[in-house]
PDB file of C-alpha atoms in Angstrom:
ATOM      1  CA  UNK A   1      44.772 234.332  61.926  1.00 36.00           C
ATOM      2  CA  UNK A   2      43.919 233.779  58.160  1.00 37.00           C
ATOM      3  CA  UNK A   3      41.899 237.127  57.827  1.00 54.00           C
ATOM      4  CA  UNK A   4      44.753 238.876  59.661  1.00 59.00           C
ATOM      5  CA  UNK A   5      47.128 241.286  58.085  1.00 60.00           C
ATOM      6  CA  UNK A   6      50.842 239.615  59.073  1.00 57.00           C
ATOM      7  CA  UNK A   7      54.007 240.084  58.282  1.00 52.00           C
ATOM      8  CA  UNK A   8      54.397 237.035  55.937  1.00 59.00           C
ATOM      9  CA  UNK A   9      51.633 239.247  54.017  1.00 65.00           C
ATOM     10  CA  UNK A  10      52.614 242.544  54.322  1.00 75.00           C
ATOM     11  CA  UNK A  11      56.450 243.104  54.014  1.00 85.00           C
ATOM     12  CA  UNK A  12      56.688 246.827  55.426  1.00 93.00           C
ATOM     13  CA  UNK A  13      55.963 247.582  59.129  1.00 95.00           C
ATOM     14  CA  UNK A  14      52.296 249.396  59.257  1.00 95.00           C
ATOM     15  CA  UNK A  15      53.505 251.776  61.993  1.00 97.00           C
ATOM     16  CA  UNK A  16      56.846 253.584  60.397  1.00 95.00           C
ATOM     17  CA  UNK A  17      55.927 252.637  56.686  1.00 94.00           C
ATOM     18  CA  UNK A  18      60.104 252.183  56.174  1.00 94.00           C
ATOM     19  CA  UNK A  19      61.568 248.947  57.968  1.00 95.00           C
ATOM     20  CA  UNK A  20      60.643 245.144  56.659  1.00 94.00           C
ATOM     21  CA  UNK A  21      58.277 243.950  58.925  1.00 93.00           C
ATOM     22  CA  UNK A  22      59.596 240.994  60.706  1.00 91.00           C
ATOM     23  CA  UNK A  23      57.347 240.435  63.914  1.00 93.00           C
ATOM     24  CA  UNK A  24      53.317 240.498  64.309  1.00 93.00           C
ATOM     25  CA  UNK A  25      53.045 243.457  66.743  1.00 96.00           C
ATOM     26  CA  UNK A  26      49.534 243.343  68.963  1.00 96.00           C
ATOM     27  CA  UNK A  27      47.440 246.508  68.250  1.00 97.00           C
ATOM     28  CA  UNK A  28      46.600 246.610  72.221  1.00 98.00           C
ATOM     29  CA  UNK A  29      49.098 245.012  74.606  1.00 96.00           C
ATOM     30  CA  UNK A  30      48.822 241.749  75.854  1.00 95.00           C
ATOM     31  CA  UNK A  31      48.866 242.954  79.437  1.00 94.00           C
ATOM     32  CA  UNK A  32      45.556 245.299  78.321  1.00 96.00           C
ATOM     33  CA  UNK A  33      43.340 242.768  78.452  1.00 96.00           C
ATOM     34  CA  UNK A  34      41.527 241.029  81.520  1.00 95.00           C
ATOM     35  CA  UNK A  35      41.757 237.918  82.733  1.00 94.00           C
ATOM     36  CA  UNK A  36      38.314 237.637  82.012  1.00 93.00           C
ATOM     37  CA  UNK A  37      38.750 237.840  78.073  1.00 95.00           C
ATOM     38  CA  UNK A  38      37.314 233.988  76.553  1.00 94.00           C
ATOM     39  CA  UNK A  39      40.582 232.468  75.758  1.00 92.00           C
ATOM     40  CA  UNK A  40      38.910 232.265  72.267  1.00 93.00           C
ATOM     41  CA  UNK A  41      38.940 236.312  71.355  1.00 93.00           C
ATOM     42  CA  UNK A  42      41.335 237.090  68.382  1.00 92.00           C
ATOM     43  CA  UNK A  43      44.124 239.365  70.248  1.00 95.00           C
ATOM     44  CA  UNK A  44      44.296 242.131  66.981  1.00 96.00           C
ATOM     45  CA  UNK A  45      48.098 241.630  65.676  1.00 95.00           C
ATOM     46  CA  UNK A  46      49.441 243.801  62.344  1.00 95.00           C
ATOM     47  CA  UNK A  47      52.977 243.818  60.849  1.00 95.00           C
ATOM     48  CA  UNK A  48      55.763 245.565  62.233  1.00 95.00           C
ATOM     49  CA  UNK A  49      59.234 245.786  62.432  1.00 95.00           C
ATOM     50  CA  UNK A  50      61.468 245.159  65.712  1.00 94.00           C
ATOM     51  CA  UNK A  51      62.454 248.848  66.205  1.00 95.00           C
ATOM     52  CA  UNK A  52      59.046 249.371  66.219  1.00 95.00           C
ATOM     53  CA  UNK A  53      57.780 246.590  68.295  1.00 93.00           C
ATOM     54  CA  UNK A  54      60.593 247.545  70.660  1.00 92.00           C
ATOM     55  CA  UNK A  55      59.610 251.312  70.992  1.00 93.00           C
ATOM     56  CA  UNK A  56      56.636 250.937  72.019  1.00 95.00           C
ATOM     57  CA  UNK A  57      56.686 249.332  75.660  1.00 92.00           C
ATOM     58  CA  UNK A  58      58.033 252.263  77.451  1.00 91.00           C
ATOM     59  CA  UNK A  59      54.953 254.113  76.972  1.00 94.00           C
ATOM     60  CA  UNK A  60      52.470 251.514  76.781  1.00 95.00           C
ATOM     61  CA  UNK A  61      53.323 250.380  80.418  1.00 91.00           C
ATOM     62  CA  UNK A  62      53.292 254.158  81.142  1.00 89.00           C
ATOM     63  CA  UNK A  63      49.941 254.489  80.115  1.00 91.00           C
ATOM     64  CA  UNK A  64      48.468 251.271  81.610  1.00 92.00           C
ATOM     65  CA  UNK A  65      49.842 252.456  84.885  1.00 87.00           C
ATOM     66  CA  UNK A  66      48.363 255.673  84.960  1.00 84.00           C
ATOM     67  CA  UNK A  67      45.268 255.065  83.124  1.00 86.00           C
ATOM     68  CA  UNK A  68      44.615 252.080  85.635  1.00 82.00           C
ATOM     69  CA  UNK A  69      44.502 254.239  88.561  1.00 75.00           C
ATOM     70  CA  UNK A  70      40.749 255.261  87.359  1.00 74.00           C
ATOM     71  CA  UNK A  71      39.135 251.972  87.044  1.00 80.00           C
ATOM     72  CA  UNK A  72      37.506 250.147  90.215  1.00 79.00           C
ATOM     73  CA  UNK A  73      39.691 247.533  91.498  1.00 78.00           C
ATOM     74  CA  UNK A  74      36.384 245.584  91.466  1.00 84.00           C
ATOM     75  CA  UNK A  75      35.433 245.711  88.327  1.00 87.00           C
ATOM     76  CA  UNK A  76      35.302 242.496  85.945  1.00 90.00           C
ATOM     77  CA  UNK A  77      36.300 244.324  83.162  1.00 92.00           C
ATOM     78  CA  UNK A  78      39.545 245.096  84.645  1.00 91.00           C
ATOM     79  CA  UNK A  79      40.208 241.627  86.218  1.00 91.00           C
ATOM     80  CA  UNK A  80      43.747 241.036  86.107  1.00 92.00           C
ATOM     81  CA  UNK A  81      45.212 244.197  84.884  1.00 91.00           C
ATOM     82  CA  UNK A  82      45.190 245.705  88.013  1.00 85.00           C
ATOM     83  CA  UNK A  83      46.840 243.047  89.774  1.00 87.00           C
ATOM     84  CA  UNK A  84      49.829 243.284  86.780  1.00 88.00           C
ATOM     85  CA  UNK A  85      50.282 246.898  87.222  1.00 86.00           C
ATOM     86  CA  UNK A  86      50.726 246.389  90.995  1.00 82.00           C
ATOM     87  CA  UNK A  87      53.030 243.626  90.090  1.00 84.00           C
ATOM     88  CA  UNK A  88      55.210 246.010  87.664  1.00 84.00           C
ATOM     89  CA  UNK A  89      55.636 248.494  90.827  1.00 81.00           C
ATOM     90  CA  UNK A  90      56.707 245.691  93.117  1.00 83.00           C
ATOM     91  CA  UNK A  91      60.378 245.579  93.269  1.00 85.00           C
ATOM     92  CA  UNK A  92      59.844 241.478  95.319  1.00 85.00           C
ATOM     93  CA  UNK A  93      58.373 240.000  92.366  1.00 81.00           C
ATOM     94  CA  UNK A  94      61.446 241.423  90.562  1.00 85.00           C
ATOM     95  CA  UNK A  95      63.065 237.888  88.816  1.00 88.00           C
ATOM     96  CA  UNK A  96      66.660 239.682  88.963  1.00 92.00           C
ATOM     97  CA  UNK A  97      68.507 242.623  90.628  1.00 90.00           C
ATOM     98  CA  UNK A  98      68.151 244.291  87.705  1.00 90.00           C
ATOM     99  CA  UNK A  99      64.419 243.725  87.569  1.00 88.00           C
ATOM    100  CA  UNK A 100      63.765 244.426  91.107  1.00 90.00           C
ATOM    101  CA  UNK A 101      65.755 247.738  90.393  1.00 91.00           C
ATOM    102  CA  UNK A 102      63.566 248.925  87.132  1.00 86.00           C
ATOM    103  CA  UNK A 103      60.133 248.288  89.098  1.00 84.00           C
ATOM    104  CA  UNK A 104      61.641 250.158  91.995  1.00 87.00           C
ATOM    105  CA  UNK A 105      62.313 253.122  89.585  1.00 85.00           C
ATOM    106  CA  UNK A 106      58.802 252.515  88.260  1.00 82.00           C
ATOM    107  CA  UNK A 107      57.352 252.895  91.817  1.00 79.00           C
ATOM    108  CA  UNK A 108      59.164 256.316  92.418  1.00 80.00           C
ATOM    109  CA  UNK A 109      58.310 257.684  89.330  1.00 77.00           C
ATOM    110  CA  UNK A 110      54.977 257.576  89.788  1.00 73.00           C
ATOM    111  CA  UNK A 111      55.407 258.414  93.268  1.00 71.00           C
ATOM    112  CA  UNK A 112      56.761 261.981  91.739  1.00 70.00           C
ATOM    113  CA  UNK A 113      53.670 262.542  89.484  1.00 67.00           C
ATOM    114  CA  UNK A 114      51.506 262.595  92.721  1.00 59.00           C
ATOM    115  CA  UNK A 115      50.718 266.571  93.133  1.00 51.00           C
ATOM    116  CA  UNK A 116      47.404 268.698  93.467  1.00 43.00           C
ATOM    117  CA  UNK A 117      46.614 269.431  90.284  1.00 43.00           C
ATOM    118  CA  UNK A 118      44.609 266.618  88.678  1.00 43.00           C
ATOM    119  CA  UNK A 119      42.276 264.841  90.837  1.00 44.00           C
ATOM    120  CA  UNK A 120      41.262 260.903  90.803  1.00 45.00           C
ATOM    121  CA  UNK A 121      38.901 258.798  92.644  1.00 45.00           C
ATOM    122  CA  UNK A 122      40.461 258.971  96.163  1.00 42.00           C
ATOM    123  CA  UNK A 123      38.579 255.477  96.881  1.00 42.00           C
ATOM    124  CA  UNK A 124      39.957 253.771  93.675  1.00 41.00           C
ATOM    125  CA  UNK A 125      44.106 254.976  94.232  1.00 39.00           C
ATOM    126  CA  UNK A 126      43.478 254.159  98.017  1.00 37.00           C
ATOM    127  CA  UNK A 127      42.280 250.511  96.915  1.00 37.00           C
ATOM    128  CA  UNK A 128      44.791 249.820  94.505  1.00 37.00           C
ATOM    129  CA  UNK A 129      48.199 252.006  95.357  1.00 37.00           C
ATOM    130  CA  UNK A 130      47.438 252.662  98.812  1.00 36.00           C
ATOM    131  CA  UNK A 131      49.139 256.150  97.888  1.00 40.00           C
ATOM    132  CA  UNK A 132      49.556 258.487 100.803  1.00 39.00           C
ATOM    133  CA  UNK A 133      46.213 260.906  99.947  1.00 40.00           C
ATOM    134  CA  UNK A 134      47.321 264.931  99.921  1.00 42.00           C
ATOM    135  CA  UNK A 135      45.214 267.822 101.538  1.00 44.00           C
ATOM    136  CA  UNK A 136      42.114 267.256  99.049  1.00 47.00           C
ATOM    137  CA  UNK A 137      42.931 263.583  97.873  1.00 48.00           C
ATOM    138  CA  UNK A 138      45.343 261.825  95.549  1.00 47.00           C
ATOM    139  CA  UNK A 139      45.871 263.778  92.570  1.00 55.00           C
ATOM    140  CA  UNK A 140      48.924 263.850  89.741  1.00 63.00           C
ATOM    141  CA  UNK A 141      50.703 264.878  87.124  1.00 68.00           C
ATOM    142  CA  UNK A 142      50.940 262.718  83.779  1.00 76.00           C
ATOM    143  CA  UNK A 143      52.680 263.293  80.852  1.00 82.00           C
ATOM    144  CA  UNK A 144      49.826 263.511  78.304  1.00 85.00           C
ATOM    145  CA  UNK A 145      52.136 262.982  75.502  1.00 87.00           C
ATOM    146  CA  UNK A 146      52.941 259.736  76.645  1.00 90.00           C
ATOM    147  CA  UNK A 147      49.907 258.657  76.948  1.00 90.00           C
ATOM    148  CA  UNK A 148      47.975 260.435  73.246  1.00 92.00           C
ATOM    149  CA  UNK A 149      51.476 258.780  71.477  1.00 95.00           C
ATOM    150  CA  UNK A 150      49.931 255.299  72.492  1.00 96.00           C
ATOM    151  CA  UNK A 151      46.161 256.028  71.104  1.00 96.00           C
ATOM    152  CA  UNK A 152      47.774 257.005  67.702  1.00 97.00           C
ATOM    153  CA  UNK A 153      49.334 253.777  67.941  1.00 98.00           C
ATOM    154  CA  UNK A 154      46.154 251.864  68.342  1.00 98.00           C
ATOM    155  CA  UNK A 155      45.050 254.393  65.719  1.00 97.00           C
ATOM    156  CA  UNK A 156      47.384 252.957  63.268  1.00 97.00           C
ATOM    157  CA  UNK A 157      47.029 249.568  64.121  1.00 97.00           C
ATOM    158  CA  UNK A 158      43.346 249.513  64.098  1.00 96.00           C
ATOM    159  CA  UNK A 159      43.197 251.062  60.640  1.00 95.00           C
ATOM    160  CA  UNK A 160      45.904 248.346  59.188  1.00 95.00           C
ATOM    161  CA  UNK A 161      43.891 245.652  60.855  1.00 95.00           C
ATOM    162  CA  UNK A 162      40.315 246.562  59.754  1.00 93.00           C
ATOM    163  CA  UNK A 163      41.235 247.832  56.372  1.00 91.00           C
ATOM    164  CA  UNK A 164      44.189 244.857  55.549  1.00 91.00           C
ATOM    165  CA  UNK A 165      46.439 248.408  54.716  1.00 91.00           C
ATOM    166  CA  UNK A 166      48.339 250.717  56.398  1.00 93.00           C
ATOM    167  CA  UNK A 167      46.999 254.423  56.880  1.00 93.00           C
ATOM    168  CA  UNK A 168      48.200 256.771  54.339  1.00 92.00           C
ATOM    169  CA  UNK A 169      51.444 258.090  56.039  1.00 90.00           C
ATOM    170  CA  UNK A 170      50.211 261.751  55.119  1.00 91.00           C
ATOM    171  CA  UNK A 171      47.021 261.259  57.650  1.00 93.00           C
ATOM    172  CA  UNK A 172      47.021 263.200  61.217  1.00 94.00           C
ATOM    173  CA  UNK A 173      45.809 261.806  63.999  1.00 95.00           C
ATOM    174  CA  UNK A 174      44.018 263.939  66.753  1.00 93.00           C
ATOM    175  CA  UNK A 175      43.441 261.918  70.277  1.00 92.00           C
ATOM    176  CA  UNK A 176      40.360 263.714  72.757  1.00 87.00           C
ATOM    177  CA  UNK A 177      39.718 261.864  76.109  1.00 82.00           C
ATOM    178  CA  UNK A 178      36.605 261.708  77.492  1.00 72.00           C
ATOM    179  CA  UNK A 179      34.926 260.786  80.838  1.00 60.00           C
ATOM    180  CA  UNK A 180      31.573 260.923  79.476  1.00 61.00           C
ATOM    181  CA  UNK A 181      30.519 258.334  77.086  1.00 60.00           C
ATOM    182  CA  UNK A 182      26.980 260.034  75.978  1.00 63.00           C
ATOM    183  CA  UNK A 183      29.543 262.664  74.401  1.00 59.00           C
ATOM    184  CA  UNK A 184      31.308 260.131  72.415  1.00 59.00           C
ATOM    185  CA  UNK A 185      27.849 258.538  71.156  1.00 62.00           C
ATOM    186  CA  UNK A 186      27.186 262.299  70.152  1.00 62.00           C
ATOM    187  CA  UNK A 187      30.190 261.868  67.885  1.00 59.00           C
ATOM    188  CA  UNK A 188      28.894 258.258  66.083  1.00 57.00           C
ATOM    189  CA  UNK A 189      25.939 260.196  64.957  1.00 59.00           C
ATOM    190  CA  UNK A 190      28.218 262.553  62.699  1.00 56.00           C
ATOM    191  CA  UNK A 191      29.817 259.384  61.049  1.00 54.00           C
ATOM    192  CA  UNK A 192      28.032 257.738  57.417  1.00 55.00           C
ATOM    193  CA  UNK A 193      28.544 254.308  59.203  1.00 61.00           C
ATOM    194  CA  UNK A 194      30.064 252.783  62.354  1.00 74.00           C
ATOM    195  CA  UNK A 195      30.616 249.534  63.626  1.00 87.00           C
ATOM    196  CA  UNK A 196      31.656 247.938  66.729  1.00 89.00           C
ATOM    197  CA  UNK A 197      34.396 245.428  67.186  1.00 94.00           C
ATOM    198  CA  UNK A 198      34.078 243.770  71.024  1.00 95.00           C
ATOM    199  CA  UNK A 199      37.982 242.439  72.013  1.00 95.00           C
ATOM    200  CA  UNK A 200      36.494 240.628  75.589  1.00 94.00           C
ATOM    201  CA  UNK A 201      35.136 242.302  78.541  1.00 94.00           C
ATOM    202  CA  UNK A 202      38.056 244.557  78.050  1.00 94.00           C
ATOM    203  CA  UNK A 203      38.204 245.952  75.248  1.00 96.00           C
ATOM    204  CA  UNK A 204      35.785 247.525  72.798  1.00 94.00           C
ATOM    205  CA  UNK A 205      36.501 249.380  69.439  1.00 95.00           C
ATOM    206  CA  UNK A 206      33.735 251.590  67.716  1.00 91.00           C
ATOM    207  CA  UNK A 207      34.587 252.686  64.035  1.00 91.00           C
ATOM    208  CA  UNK A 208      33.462 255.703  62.111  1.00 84.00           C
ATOM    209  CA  UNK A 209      33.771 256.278  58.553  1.00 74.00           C
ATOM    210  CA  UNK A 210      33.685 260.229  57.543  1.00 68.00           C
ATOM    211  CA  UNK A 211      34.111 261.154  53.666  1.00 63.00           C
ATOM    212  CA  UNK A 212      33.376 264.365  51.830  1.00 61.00           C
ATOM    213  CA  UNK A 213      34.617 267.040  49.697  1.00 62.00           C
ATOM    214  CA  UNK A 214      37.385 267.816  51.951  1.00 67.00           C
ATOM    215  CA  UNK A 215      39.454 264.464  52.574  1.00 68.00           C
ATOM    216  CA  UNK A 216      38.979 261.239  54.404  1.00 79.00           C
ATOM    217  CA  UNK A 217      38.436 260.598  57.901  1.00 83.00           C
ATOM    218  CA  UNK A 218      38.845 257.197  59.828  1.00 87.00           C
ATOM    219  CA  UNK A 219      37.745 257.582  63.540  1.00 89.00           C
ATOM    220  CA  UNK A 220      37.426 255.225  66.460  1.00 92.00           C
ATOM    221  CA  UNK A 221      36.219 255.021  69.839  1.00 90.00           C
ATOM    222  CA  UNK A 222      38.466 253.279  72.304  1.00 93.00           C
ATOM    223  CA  UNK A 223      36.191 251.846  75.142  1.00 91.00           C
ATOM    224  CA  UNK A 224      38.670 250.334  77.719  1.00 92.00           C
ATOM    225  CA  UNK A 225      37.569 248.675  80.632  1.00 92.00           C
ATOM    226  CA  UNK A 226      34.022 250.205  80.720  1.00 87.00           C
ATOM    227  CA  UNK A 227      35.470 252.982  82.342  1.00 85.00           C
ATOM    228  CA  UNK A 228      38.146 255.017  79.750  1.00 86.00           C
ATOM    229  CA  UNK A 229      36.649 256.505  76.840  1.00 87.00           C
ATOM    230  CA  UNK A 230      39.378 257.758  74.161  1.00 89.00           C
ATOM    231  CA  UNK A 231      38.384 258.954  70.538  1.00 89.00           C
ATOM    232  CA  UNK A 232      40.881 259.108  67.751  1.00 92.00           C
ATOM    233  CA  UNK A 233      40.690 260.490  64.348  1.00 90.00           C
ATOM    234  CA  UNK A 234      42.627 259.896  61.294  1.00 93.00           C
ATOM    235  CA  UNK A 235      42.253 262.270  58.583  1.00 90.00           C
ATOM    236  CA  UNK A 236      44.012 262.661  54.929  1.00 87.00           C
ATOM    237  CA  UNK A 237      43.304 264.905  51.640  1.00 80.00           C
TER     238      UNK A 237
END
């Protein structure tokens, strides 16, 4: 980790700019990445402080859960990650009553978000939830800002790990999902220069550098999984 930004280096958290950093927190979780990953891949770490650290879990699980629902349980790129999701909603494996209790409350609250309105693979939630299937297939509800507050997160953590600094704290960062990649390869055209950072099987970053007249702009392309495609832009005056 001698090229990384940690908190021995860096004394103020990355992600709240206010708290001593005290703990290396990992730009993408842990539980993100496939078993497949070579046990040699740098997992991307940056400085941040325990408050921090500790707020982010909630919704990273979140989104892993839901997010995981459109991936093929076959696929080598998601070896593993399935399998821990499935584990999180299975109150057996819990190690304590207390355990067993917060994956049954995990289980029935995504049981709740089931409802026709947005529609997944029926063959993929079959496979991996065996969720009863409604009228025209498994469909739900998710709580979008759940899910966007994590890609700023990786947002922030990209930009303090790639550029050794935090983002300015004035920069706003916009988060657009996409199921079609050839869009998102649209978007590396507009960019002065890009490069690609490949975290495993997993994992794959692309980053964009925009600067003009009007401000900076730091954008990335979140490839997860070969099968979620999440773009995120930073921009400052």
């Amino acid at each position: 980790m001698s090229e990384t930004l940690t908190n021995k280096q860096y004394k103020v958290c990355v992600y709240c700019q206010e708290n001593p950093a005290n703990v290396d927190e990992h730009v993408f979780p842990r539980s993100w990445y496939p078993a497949t990953t070579p046990m040699t891949m740098e997992k991307w770490q940056v400085p941040a402080c325990r408050s921090c650290n500790g707020g982010f879990s909630a919704n990273e699980q979140y989104a892993l859960s839901r997010l995981i629902l459109t991936i093929d349980p076959d696929s080598p790129a998601a070896s593993g990650v399935i399998e821990g999701v499935l584990r999180s909603f299975n109150s057996n494996a819990g190690k304590s009553k207390k355990d067993k209790a917060a994956r049954e409350r995990a289980r029935k609250s995504l049981d709740r978000t089931l409802a026709k309105n947005v529609i997944l693979p029926a063959q993929t939630v079959r496979n991996v939830l065996q969720t009863t299937l409604v009228n025209d297939g498994p469909v739900m509800f998710v709580d979008m800002a759940r899910i966007e507050s994590v890609f700023c997160k990786f947002v922030i953590g990209a930009h303090a790990y790639l550029e050794k600094q935090p983002l300015p704290q004035k920069a706003k960062i916009d988060i657009r999902f996409s199921h079609r990649p050839e869009q998102l390869a649209e978007l590396s055209k507009l960019a002065q220069s890009h490069d690609n950072h490949c975290l495993g099987p997993g994992i794959t970053v692309r980053r964009m550098l925009i600067s003009d007249d009007n401000g900076n702009c730091d954008s990335y392309i979140f490839m997860l999984w070969q099968s979620v495609f999440v773009y995120g832009l930073a921009y400052w005056h």
